[in-house]
Coordinates of C-alpha atoms and ligand atoms in Angstrom, one line a residue:
M1 CA -60.7 -62.9 -171.6
Q2 CA -60.9 -59.4 -173.0
Q3 CA -63.9 -58.8 -175.3
F4 CA -64.1 -56.6 -178.6
Q5 CA -67.2 -55.3 -180.4
Q6 CA -67.9 -54.3 -184.0
Y7 CA -68.9 -51.0 -185.1
I8 CA -71.8 -50.4 -187.5
G9 CA -74.0 -47.4 -188.2
G10 CA -72.0 -45.7 -185.2
M11 CA -73.1 -48.4 -182.6
F12 CA -70.9 -51.1 -181.1
S13 CA -72.3 -54.7 -180.8
D14 CA -71.3 -58.4 -180.6
G15 CA -71.2 -59.9 -183.8
S16 CA -73.5 -62.8 -184.8
A17 CA -70.9 -65.2 -183.3
Q18 CA -67.5 -64.7 -181.6
F19 CA -64.3 -66.2 -181.9
E20 CA -61.0 -66.4 -180.0
S21 CA -57.9 -64.6 -180.9
Q22 CA -54.7 -66.2 -180.2
D23 CA -51.8 -64.4 -178.7
P24 CA -48.9 -65.4 -181.2
A25 CA -46.2 -64.9 -178.4
T26 CA -48.1 -67.7 -176.2
G27 CA -49.8 -69.5 -178.7
K28 CA -53.0 -69.1 -176.2
P29 CA -56.3 -67.3 -176.5
W30 CA -56.3 -64.0 -175.0
A31 CA -59.4 -62.1 -176.4
L32 CA -63.1 -62.6 -177.8
M33 CA -63.6 -60.9 -181.1
P34 CA -67.1 -60.5 -182.9
E35 CA -67.4 -62.6 -185.9
A36 CA -69.6 -60.7 -188.6
R37 CA -71.9 -63.2 -190.8
E38 CA -74.0 -62.3 -193.6
G39 CA -76.6 -60.4 -191.3
D40 CA -73.9 -58.2 -189.9
V41 CA -72.4 -57.7 -193.3
N42 CA -75.6 -56.5 -194.8
A43 CA -76.4 -54.1 -191.7
A44 CA -72.8 -52.7 -192.0
V45 CA -73.2 -52.2 -195.8
D46 CA -76.7 -50.6 -195.3
A47 CA -75.5 -48.3 -192.8
A48 CA -72.7 -47.2 -195.2
Q49 CA -75.0 -46.5 -198.0
T50 CA -77.5 -44.7 -195.7
A51 CA -74.7 -42.6 -194.5
F52 CA -73.6 -42.1 -198.1
Y53 CA -76.7 -40.3 -199.2
S54 CA -77.4 -38.7 -196.0
P55 CA -77.6 -34.9 -195.7
E56 CA -75.2 -34.9 -192.9
W57 CA -72.2 -36.6 -195.0
A58 CA -73.4 -35.9 -198.7
G59 CA -74.2 -32.2 -197.9
M60 CA -70.8 -31.8 -195.9
T61 CA -68.3 -29.3 -197.5
P62 CA -64.9 -31.0 -198.3
S63 CA -63.4 -28.6 -195.9
Q64 CA -65.4 -29.9 -193.1
R65 CA -64.6 -33.3 -194.1
G66 CA -60.8 -32.3 -193.8
K67 CA -61.3 -30.8 -190.4
L68 CA -62.8 -34.2 -189.2
L69 CA -59.9 -36.1 -190.6
H70 CA -57.5 -33.7 -188.9
R71 CA -59.4 -34.4 -185.7
L72 CA -59.2 -38.3 -186.2
A73 CA -55.5 -37.7 -186.7
D74 CA -55.2 -36.0 -183.3
L75 CA -57.0 -38.7 -181.7
I76 CA -54.8 -41.4 -183.1
A77 CA -51.8 -39.5 -181.9
D78 CA -53.2 -39.0 -178.4
N79 CA -54.1 -42.9 -178.2
A80 CA -50.9 -44.1 -180.1
E81 CA -49.6 -46.2 -177.1
T82 CA -52.8 -48.3 -176.6
L83 CA -53.3 -48.9 -180.4
A84 CA -49.5 -49.8 -180.7
A85 CA -49.8 -52.1 -177.6
L86 CA -52.9 -53.9 -178.9
E87 CA -51.5 -54.4 -182.4
T88 CA -48.4 -55.9 -180.6
R89 CA -50.6 -58.2 -178.4
D90 CA -52.9 -59.4 -181.0
T91 CA -50.6 -59.7 -183.9
G92 CA -46.9 -60.1 -182.6
K93 CA -45.5 -57.3 -184.3
I94 CA -42.9 -56.0 -182.2
I95 CA -43.7 -52.9 -180.0
R96 CA -40.7 -50.9 -181.5
E97 CA -42.5 -51.1 -184.9
T98 CA -46.0 -50.6 -183.8
S99 CA -45.0 -47.4 -181.5
A100 CA -43.3 -45.9 -184.7
Q101 CA -45.8 -46.9 -187.2
V102 CA -49.1 -45.8 -185.4
A103 CA -47.4 -42.5 -184.9
Y104 CA -46.7 -42.1 -188.7
V105 CA -50.4 -43.4 -189.1
A106 CA -51.6 -40.1 -187.8
E107 CA -49.8 -38.4 -190.6
Y108 CA -51.3 -40.1 -193.4
Y109 CA -54.8 -39.0 -191.9
R110 CA -53.4 -35.5 -191.9
Y111 CA -52.2 -35.8 -195.6
Y112 CA -55.6 -36.9 -196.7
A113 CA -57.4 -34.3 -194.4
G114 CA -55.4 -31.5 -196.4
L115 CA -56.4 -33.2 -199.6
A116 CA -60.1 -33.3 -198.8
D117 CA -60.5 -29.8 -200.4
K118 CA -58.1 -29.9 -203.2
I119 CA -60.0 -32.6 -205.2
E120 CA -60.9 -30.4 -208.2
G121 CA -62.9 -30.9 -211.3
A122 CA -62.2 -29.4 -214.6
H123 CA -63.3 -27.1 -217.4
L124 CA -63.5 -28.2 -220.9
P125 CA -62.4 -26.3 -224.0
I126 CA -65.4 -27.7 -225.7
D127 CA -65.8 -27.8 -229.6
K128 CA -69.4 -26.2 -229.5
P129 CA -69.9 -22.4 -228.9
D130 CA -73.2 -22.5 -227.2
M131 CA -72.1 -24.9 -224.4
E132 CA -70.3 -24.8 -221.1
V133 CA -69.1 -28.4 -220.4
W134 CA -67.3 -29.3 -217.1
L135 CA -66.4 -32.2 -215.0
R136 CA -67.4 -32.9 -211.4
R137 CA -65.4 -35.3 -209.3
E138 CA -68.0 -37.1 -207.3
P139 CA -67.2 -39.8 -204.6
V140 CA -67.2 -43.3 -205.9
G141 CA -69.8 -44.6 -203.4
V142 CA -69.7 -47.3 -200.5
V143 CA -66.2 -48.8 -200.3
A144 CA -65.4 -52.3 -199.0
A145 CA -61.9 -52.2 -197.5
V146 CA -60.4 -55.7 -196.7
V147 CA -57.0 -55.8 -194.8
P148 CA -54.5 -58.7 -193.8
W149 CA -53.3 -58.8 -190.4
N150 CA -49.8 -57.3 -190.8
S151 CA -50.0 -53.4 -190.2
Q152 CA -53.6 -53.2 -190.2
L153 CA -53.8 -49.6 -188.9
F154 CA -51.3 -48.5 -191.7
L155 CA -53.0 -50.6 -194.2
S156 CA -56.5 -49.2 -193.7
A157 CA -55.4 -45.5 -193.3
V158 CA -54.3 -45.6 -197.0
K159 CA -57.9 -46.7 -197.7
I160 CA -59.9 -44.9 -195.1
G161 CA -58.0 -41.6 -195.4
P162 CA -58.4 -40.9 -199.3
A163 CA -61.9 -42.6 -199.5
L164 CA -63.3 -40.3 -196.7
A165 CA -61.4 -37.2 -198.3
A166 CA -63.3 -37.9 -201.3
G167 CA -66.7 -38.4 -199.7
C168 CA -67.1 -42.1 -199.8
T169 CA -68.2 -44.3 -197.0
V170 CA -66.4 -47.5 -195.7
V171 CA -67.0 -51.0 -194.5
L172 CA -63.7 -52.1 -193.2
K173 CA -63.2 -55.9 -192.7
A174 CA -60.3 -56.3 -190.2
S175 CA -58.1 -59.6 -190.5
E176 CA -59.5 -62.5 -188.6
D177 CA -56.0 -62.8 -187.5
G178 CA -55.2 -59.8 -184.9
P179 CA -58.3 -57.6 -185.4
A180 CA -57.9 -56.1 -182.0
P181 CA -56.3 -52.9 -183.3
M182 CA -58.9 -52.3 -185.9
L183 CA -61.8 -52.7 -183.3
E184 CA -60.1 -50.4 -180.9
F185 CA -59.5 -47.8 -183.8
A186 CA -63.2 -47.7 -184.4
R187 CA -63.8 -46.6 -180.8
I188 CA -61.3 -43.9 -181.3
F189 CA -63.1 -43.0 -184.7
D190 CA -66.2 -42.8 -183.1
Q191 CA -65.1 -39.9 -181.0
A192 CA -63.9 -37.7 -184.1
G193 CA -67.5 -36.5 -184.7
F194 CA -68.3 -38.1 -188.1
P195 CA -71.9 -38.8 -188.9
A196 CA -73.0 -42.3 -188.0
G197 CA -72.1 -45.2 -190.7
V198 CA -69.4 -43.2 -192.5
L199 CA -67.0 -45.8 -191.1
N200 CA -68.2 -49.4 -190.2
V201 CA -65.7 -51.8 -188.8
I202 CA -66.3 -55.4 -188.8
T203 CA -64.1 -58.5 -188.7
G204 CA -64.7 -62.2 -189.7
F205 CA -63.5 -65.0 -191.8
G206 CA -62.8 -64.9 -195.6
P207 CA -66.1 -67.1 -197.1
K208 CA -68.7 -66.1 -194.6
C209 CA -67.6 -62.3 -194.3
G210 CA -65.0 -61.1 -196.9
A211 CA -66.8 -62.8 -199.9
V212 CA -70.3 -61.5 -198.6
L213 CA -69.0 -58.0 -198.3
T214 CA -67.0 -57.8 -201.7
S215 CA -70.0 -59.3 -203.6
H216 CA -72.6 -57.1 -202.1
P217 CA -74.6 -55.4 -204.4
K218 CA -74.5 -52.3 -202.7
I219 CA -70.5 -51.9 -202.9
D220 CA -69.1 -49.6 -205.4
H221 CA -65.4 -50.0 -204.8
V222 CA -63.4 -52.9 -203.3
A223 CA -59.9 -51.8 -201.9
F224 CA -58.0 -54.9 -201.1
T225 CA -54.7 -55.9 -199.4
G226 CA -53.7 -59.4 -199.2
G227 CA -52.2 -62.3 -200.9
P228 CA -52.7 -63.1 -204.7
D229 CA -54.8 -66.2 -204.3
T230 CA -57.5 -64.0 -201.9
A231 CA -57.3 -61.5 -204.8
R232 CA -58.5 -63.8 -207.5
H233 CA -61.5 -64.3 -205.1
I234 CA -62.1 -60.7 -204.8
V235 CA -61.8 -60.2 -208.5
R236 CA -64.6 -63.2 -208.9
N237 CA -66.8 -61.6 -206.2
S238 CA -66.5 -58.4 -207.9
A239 CA -68.2 -59.9 -211.1
E240 CA -71.4 -60.0 -209.0
N241 CA -71.5 -56.2 -208.3
L242 CA -69.1 -55.0 -211.0
A243 CA -67.4 -52.9 -208.3
S244 CA -63.9 -51.2 -209.2
T245 CA -61.0 -53.1 -207.2
S246 CA -57.7 -51.9 -206.1
L247 CA -55.3 -54.8 -205.3
E248 CA -52.3 -54.4 -203.1
L249 CA -50.8 -57.9 -203.2
G250 CA -47.6 -59.5 -202.2
G251 CA -44.0 -59.4 -203.6
K252 CA -40.8 -61.1 -204.0
S253 CA -38.7 -58.2 -204.2
P254 CA -35.1 -58.1 -205.3
F255 CA -32.6 -56.2 -203.2
I256 CA -29.6 -55.7 -205.7
V257 CA -26.0 -54.8 -204.4
F258 CA -23.3 -54.0 -206.7
E259 CA -19.5 -54.6 -205.7
D260 CA -19.0 -50.8 -205.3
A261 CA -21.9 -50.3 -202.8
D262 CA -21.4 -49.1 -199.1
I263 CA -21.4 -52.7 -197.8
E264 CA -22.2 -51.7 -194.1
S265 CA -25.0 -49.6 -195.2
A266 CA -26.4 -52.4 -197.8
V267 CA -26.2 -55.0 -194.9
N268 CA -28.1 -52.8 -192.5
A269 CA -30.5 -52.1 -195.2
Q270 CA -30.9 -55.8 -196.1
V271 CA -31.2 -56.9 -192.3
S272 CA -34.1 -54.4 -192.1
G273 CA -35.6 -55.1 -195.4
I274 CA -36.1 -58.9 -194.7
F275 CA -36.1 -59.2 -191.0
A276 CA -38.0 -56.3 -190.0
A277 CA -41.7 -57.0 -189.2
T278 CA -40.4 -60.7 -189.0
G279 CA -40.6 -60.6 -192.6
Q280 CA -44.0 -60.3 -192.6
S281 CA -43.9 -57.2 -194.9
C282 CA -45.2 -57.3 -198.4
V283 CA -42.2 -55.1 -199.6
A284 CA -39.9 -57.4 -197.9
G285 CA -36.6 -57.7 -200.0
S286 CA -36.7 -61.3 -199.9
R287 CA -34.3 -61.9 -202.9
L288 CA -30.7 -60.6 -202.4
V289 CA -29.2 -60.4 -205.8
I290 CA -25.6 -59.9 -205.2
S291 CA -22.4 -59.2 -207.2
N292 CA -20.2 -62.5 -206.8
Q293 CA -17.2 -60.1 -206.3
I294 CA -18.5 -59.4 -202.7
K295 CA -20.8 -62.3 -202.2
D296 CA -18.8 -64.0 -199.5
L297 CA -17.9 -61.0 -197.6
F298 CA -21.4 -59.7 -197.7
L299 CA -22.9 -63.0 -196.5
K300 CA -20.5 -63.2 -193.8
R301 CA -21.4 -59.8 -192.5
L302 CA -25.3 -60.6 -192.9
K303 CA -25.1 -64.0 -191.1
E304 CA -23.3 -62.2 -188.3
K305 CA -26.0 -59.4 -188.1
A306 CA -28.9 -62.1 -188.5
E307 CA -27.4 -64.4 -185.7
A308 CA -27.2 -61.3 -183.3
V309 CA -30.5 -60.2 -184.0
V310 CA -32.4 -60.0 -180.6
I311 CA -35.4 -62.6 -180.8
G312 CA -38.0 -62.1 -178.0
E313 CA -41.3 -61.2 -176.5
P314 CA -42.9 -58.6 -179.1
D315 CA -43.8 -56.4 -176.2
D316 CA -40.3 -55.9 -175.1
I317 CA -38.7 -52.8 -176.5
A318 CA -35.3 -54.6 -176.6
T319 CA -36.8 -57.1 -179.2
E320 CA -35.9 -57.0 -182.9
V321 CA -37.4 -60.1 -184.2
G322 CA -40.8 -61.3 -182.5
P323 CA -43.3 -64.2 -183.4
L324 CA -45.0 -64.6 -186.5
C325 CA -48.5 -63.8 -186.4
T326 CA -49.9 -67.3 -187.1
T327 CA -48.5 -71.1 -187.0
A328 CA -49.5 -71.3 -190.5
Q329 CA -46.6 -69.0 -191.4
I330 CA -44.3 -71.1 -189.6
Q331 CA -45.5 -74.2 -191.6
L332 CA -45.2 -72.3 -194.7
A333 CA -41.6 -70.9 -193.9
E334 CA -40.4 -74.3 -193.0
A335 CA -41.9 -75.9 -196.0
L336 CA -40.0 -73.4 -198.3
V337 CA -36.8 -74.0 -196.6
S338 CA -37.0 -77.8 -196.6
Q339 CA -38.0 -77.7 -200.4
S340 CA -35.1 -75.3 -201.3
T341 CA -32.5 -77.3 -199.5
Q342 CA -33.9 -80.4 -201.4
A343 CA -33.4 -78.5 -204.6
G344 CA -29.8 -77.7 -203.9
A345 CA -30.0 -74.3 -201.9
K346 CA -27.5 -74.1 -199.2
L347 CA -28.6 -72.8 -195.5
I348 CA -26.6 -70.4 -194.2
T349 CA -28.4 -69.7 -190.9
G350 CA -31.7 -70.4 -189.5
G351 CA -34.3 -72.8 -191.2
T352 CA -36.5 -74.3 -188.2
A353 CA -38.8 -72.9 -185.9
L354 CA -37.4 -72.3 -182.5
D355 CA -38.1 -74.7 -179.6
R356 CA -40.0 -72.1 -177.4
T357 CA -43.5 -71.2 -176.8
G358 CA -45.2 -69.0 -179.3
N359 CA -44.6 -68.8 -183.1
F360 CA -40.9 -68.0 -183.3
F361 CA -38.9 -68.5 -186.5
P362 CA -35.4 -67.3 -186.8
P363 CA -33.7 -65.1 -189.3
T364 CA -32.9 -67.4 -192.2
I365 CA -30.5 -67.1 -195.3
L366 CA -30.3 -69.6 -198.2
D367 CA -27.9 -69.2 -200.8
C368 CA -29.8 -70.3 -203.8
S369 CA -27.2 -69.6 -206.5
N370 CA -27.1 -73.4 -207.4
A371 CA -30.9 -73.8 -207.1
P372 CA -32.4 -71.5 -209.6
E373 CA -35.5 -73.4 -209.9
T374 CA -36.0 -73.2 -205.9
P375 CA -39.4 -72.2 -204.7
C376 CA -37.8 -69.9 -202.2
L377 CA -36.9 -67.7 -205.1
T378 CA -40.6 -67.4 -206.6
Q379 CA -42.7 -68.0 -203.7
E380 CA -43.6 -65.2 -201.0
A381 CA -42.7 -66.7 -197.7
F382 CA -44.1 -63.7 -195.6
G383 CA -41.6 -64.6 -193.0
P384 CA -37.8 -64.0 -192.1
V385 CA -36.5 -66.1 -195.0
L386 CA -33.9 -64.3 -197.5
S387 CA -33.0 -66.2 -200.7
V388 CA -29.5 -65.3 -202.3
V389 CA -28.6 -65.2 -205.9
G390 CA -25.1 -64.1 -207.2
F391 CA -24.4 -62.5 -210.6
D392 CA -21.5 -61.3 -212.6
T393 CA -22.6 -58.7 -215.0
E394 CA -25.3 -55.9 -214.6
A395 CA -27.4 -57.5 -217.5
E396 CA -27.5 -60.4 -215.3
A397 CA -28.5 -58.6 -212.2
L398 CA -31.6 -57.0 -214.0
Q399 CA -32.5 -60.0 -215.6
I400 CA -32.5 -61.8 -212.1
A401 CA -34.4 -59.1 -210.5
N402 CA -36.9 -59.1 -213.2
D403 CA -37.5 -63.1 -213.0
T404 CA -40.6 -62.9 -211.0
A405 CA -44.2 -62.8 -211.3
F406 CA -44.6 -60.1 -208.8
G407 CA -43.6 -56.6 -209.2
L408 CA -44.0 -54.5 -205.9
A409 CA -40.8 -53.2 -204.5
S410 CA -36.9 -53.4 -205.5
G411 CA -33.8 -51.9 -204.1
V412 CA -30.4 -51.1 -205.9
F413 CA -27.3 -50.4 -204.0
T414 CA -24.4 -48.8 -206.1
K415 CA -22.5 -45.5 -205.9
D416 CA -22.3 -45.4 -209.7
L417 CA -25.1 -43.0 -210.7
T418 CA -25.3 -43.8 -214.3
R419 CA -25.7 -47.5 -213.4
A420 CA -28.4 -46.6 -210.8
H421 CA -30.2 -44.7 -213.6
R422 CA -30.1 -47.8 -215.9
M423 CA -31.3 -50.1 -213.2
I424 CA -34.2 -47.7 -212.3
R425 CA -35.2 -47.9 -215.9
G426 CA -34.8 -51.4 -216.4
I427 CA -36.5 -52.9 -213.2
R428 CA -40.1 -53.9 -213.5
A429 CA -41.5 -52.8 -210.0
G430 CA -43.8 -50.1 -208.5
I431 CA -41.1 -48.9 -206.5
V432 CA -37.4 -48.4 -206.7
W433 CA -35.3 -47.6 -203.7
V434 CA -31.8 -46.6 -204.5
N435 CA -29.3 -47.0 -201.5
T436 CA -32.1 -47.2 -199.1
Y437 CA -35.0 -49.5 -198.4
R438 CA -38.5 -49.7 -196.9
A439 CA -38.9 -46.0 -196.8
V440 CA -42.6 -44.9 -197.3
S441 CA -44.7 -41.6 -197.0
P442 CA -48.0 -40.5 -197.2
M443 CA -46.9 -38.2 -200.5
A444 CA -45.4 -41.2 -202.4
P445 CA -47.6 -43.8 -204.2
F446 CA -47.4 -47.4 -203.3
G447 CA -48.3 -50.3 -205.3
G448 CA -47.2 -52.8 -207.9
H449 CA -48.1 -54.8 -210.9
G450 CA -48.4 -58.5 -212.2
L451 CA -49.1 -60.9 -209.1
S452 CA -48.4 -57.8 -206.9
G453 CA -51.6 -56.1 -208.0
H454 CA -52.9 -52.8 -209.4
G455 CA -53.8 -49.5 -208.1
R456 CA -51.7 -47.0 -205.9
E457 CA -52.2 -46.0 -202.4
G458 CA -50.6 -43.1 -201.0
G459 CA -50.2 -39.7 -202.9
I460 CA -52.9 -37.6 -204.8
Q461 CA -53.9 -40.0 -207.1
A462 CA -55.0 -42.4 -204.2
A463 CA -57.7 -39.8 -203.4
L464 CA -58.8 -39.1 -206.9
D465 CA -59.2 -43.2 -207.3
Y466 CA -61.8 -43.0 -204.8
T467 CA -64.0 -40.3 -207.2
K468 CA -65.7 -40.6 -210.5
V469 CA -66.3 -38.1 -213.2
K470 CA -69.3 -36.5 -213.9
A471 CA -69.5 -34.6 -217.3
V472 CA -71.9 -31.7 -217.1
W473 CA -73.3 -30.0 -220.2
L474 CA -75.2 -26.4 -219.9
R475 CA -76.3 -24.8 -223.2
T476 CA -75.8 -21.0 -223.1
S477 CA -78.3 -20.1 -226.0
D478 CA -81.5 -18.8 -225.7
E479 CA -82.5 -19.6 -229.1
P480 CA -84.9 -22.8 -229.5
I481 CA -83.4 -26.0 -230.0
P482 CA -82.9 -26.6 -234.0
D483 CA -83.5 -29.7 -235.9
P484 CA -84.0 -32.6 -233.3
F485 CA -83.1 -35.1 -235.6
V486 CA -79.6 -33.8 -235.9
M487 CA -77.0 -34.7 -233.1
R488 CA -75.1 -31.6 -232.1
Ligands
NAD501 P1 -55.2 -63.1 -197.1 O1 -55.1 -62.7 -198.6 O2 -55.0 -64.4 -196.6 O3 -56.3 -62.4 -196.2 C1 -56.3 -60.9 -196.5 C2 -57.9 -60.3 -196.1 O4 -58.7 -61.2 -197.0 C3 -58.2 -60.9 -194.7 O5 -59.1 -60.0 -194.0 C4 -59.2 -62.3 -195.2 O6 -60.4 -62.5 -194.3 C5 -59.8 -61.8 -196.5 N1 -60.5 -62.9 -197.3 C6 -60.0 -64.1 -197.3 N2 -60.5 -64.8 -198.1 C7 -61.6 -63.9 -198.7 C8 -62.4 -64.1 -199.7 N3 -63.0 -65.2 -200.2 N4 -63.4 -62.9 -199.9 C9 -63.1 -61.6 -199.5 N5 -62.0 -61.4 -198.5 C10 -61.2 -62.7 -198.1 O7 -53.9 -62.6 -196.7 P2 -52.9 -62.6 -195.5 O8 -52.3 -64.1 -195.5 O9 -53.8 -62.4 -194.2 O10 -51.9 -61.4 -195.7 C11 -50.6 -61.8 -196.2 C12 -50.5 -61.2 -197.7 O11 -50.9 -59.8 -197.7 C13 -49.1 -61.3 -198.2 O12 -49.5 -62.1 -199.6 C14 -48.6 -60.0 -198.3 O13 -47.8 -59.6 -199.2 C15 -49.8 -59.2 -198.6 N6 -49.7 -57.9 -198.3 C16 -49.8 -56.8 -199.4 C17 -49.4 -55.5 -198.8 C18 -49.4 -54.3 -200.0 O14 -49.7 -53.2 -199.7 N7 -49.1 -54.8 -201.1 C19 -49.4 -55.2 -197.6 C20 -49.4 -56.1 -196.6 C21 -49.5 -57.5 -196.8

């Protein structure tokens, strides 16, 4: 079995323990992973804190940090094939997606490389004639980054990129499900020339590793991506160290199609919105909110496309839907489908795990128009399960779209410009895509509110979020300080 190592203080080592990683396409173990426990977590945080205050890192100019990030981006591009193949092997994400995504991950590092020397402070027009006051933007400190299995290289880039650009150091905890791409990423990072301890990569389980890391007294900020239940643990953990947090959580994002939409385009976007990444996407457009005027026609086209999807081995370039990462994901999808059909939802296609080796679950569509209380409309399946609700009026479409505790993404398909603007204003979500879906860029902020979390990743603000402001007061008068008992 292939064996991977953790990366602490610039050194590779086996963890305190090891665990087997399963290949989602075969359900069989294929690699041994290092399991970080308390001692490893402490070592990683110590290494990150030592690096944070070291002259090699703290004394480096922002432009030099940018150059290192550019070098890292080049190395990622050079090693994209290996990284993509490992992510496919360990998580089941299809090779078509991992190849394209890893190439784009390099662009995220380039974007933050360019931002490193543009994080500016400010000068204040202070109301005292003998004072100069300015603001320095300083790195927030040691960052704990915790990511889930899906798109780990991408989800860690939007944390590591801005954090290092700002001058922080990082301990990244890869998911215990499919950590191989992150442990290989550590090998590539090691070649970029950063001082030891600037990035540390470990993996392990929630209570023994993630909880120790996120409650650690030397952690200043926790950047988390995962589910809302785990996020509640993270917030409780941060009661120990009072670290700031950013939380990128799940969604139940509405995909709204009006009767005047370009049907073919909307069908294709919906297929990508819910079946890409086998539905394991936080921005999955998992609630189709569709005009009753075109509902039958749209569902007919969607069913045809869903049933024509090529399901297969994740490393086959022809495959469009691969296995789910874990068997628990299959159980969740099956449970949601059966609860929903019992509540009156109509199963249009799919619904049960495929009778073949591996964690395969087919594209599934449920018409929930007659079952408004069904869990499939409120809970995230994190699998290829689409719930459908019809509407008659624009007001009804907006009400259904906003009837969720999440608030991450949304899509609106219409050719009516003024209606599009009304929907953009009315939808409560961090992202609105109009006549498109699932587009991302390093330049655009990404994140939500409500049960989808808080904070934004991507864009300039994300780099500023890894800084804290220091106010500096400098007295310009040579006169002695007058009355010491009067505050000036
Ligand atoms: P999860 O919440 O179970 O796990 C995420 C990470 O948290 C893992 O590394 C896990 O080991 C760690 N963890 C678990 N318990 C912990 C604890 N007590 N303390 C600290 N860390 C702990 O998530 P998952 O099931 O692996 O991933 C799926 C979820 O992630 C979905 O809800 C999905 O929507 C969400 N997600 C969100 C985004 C986004 O950007 N908004 C992106 C991708 C995935």
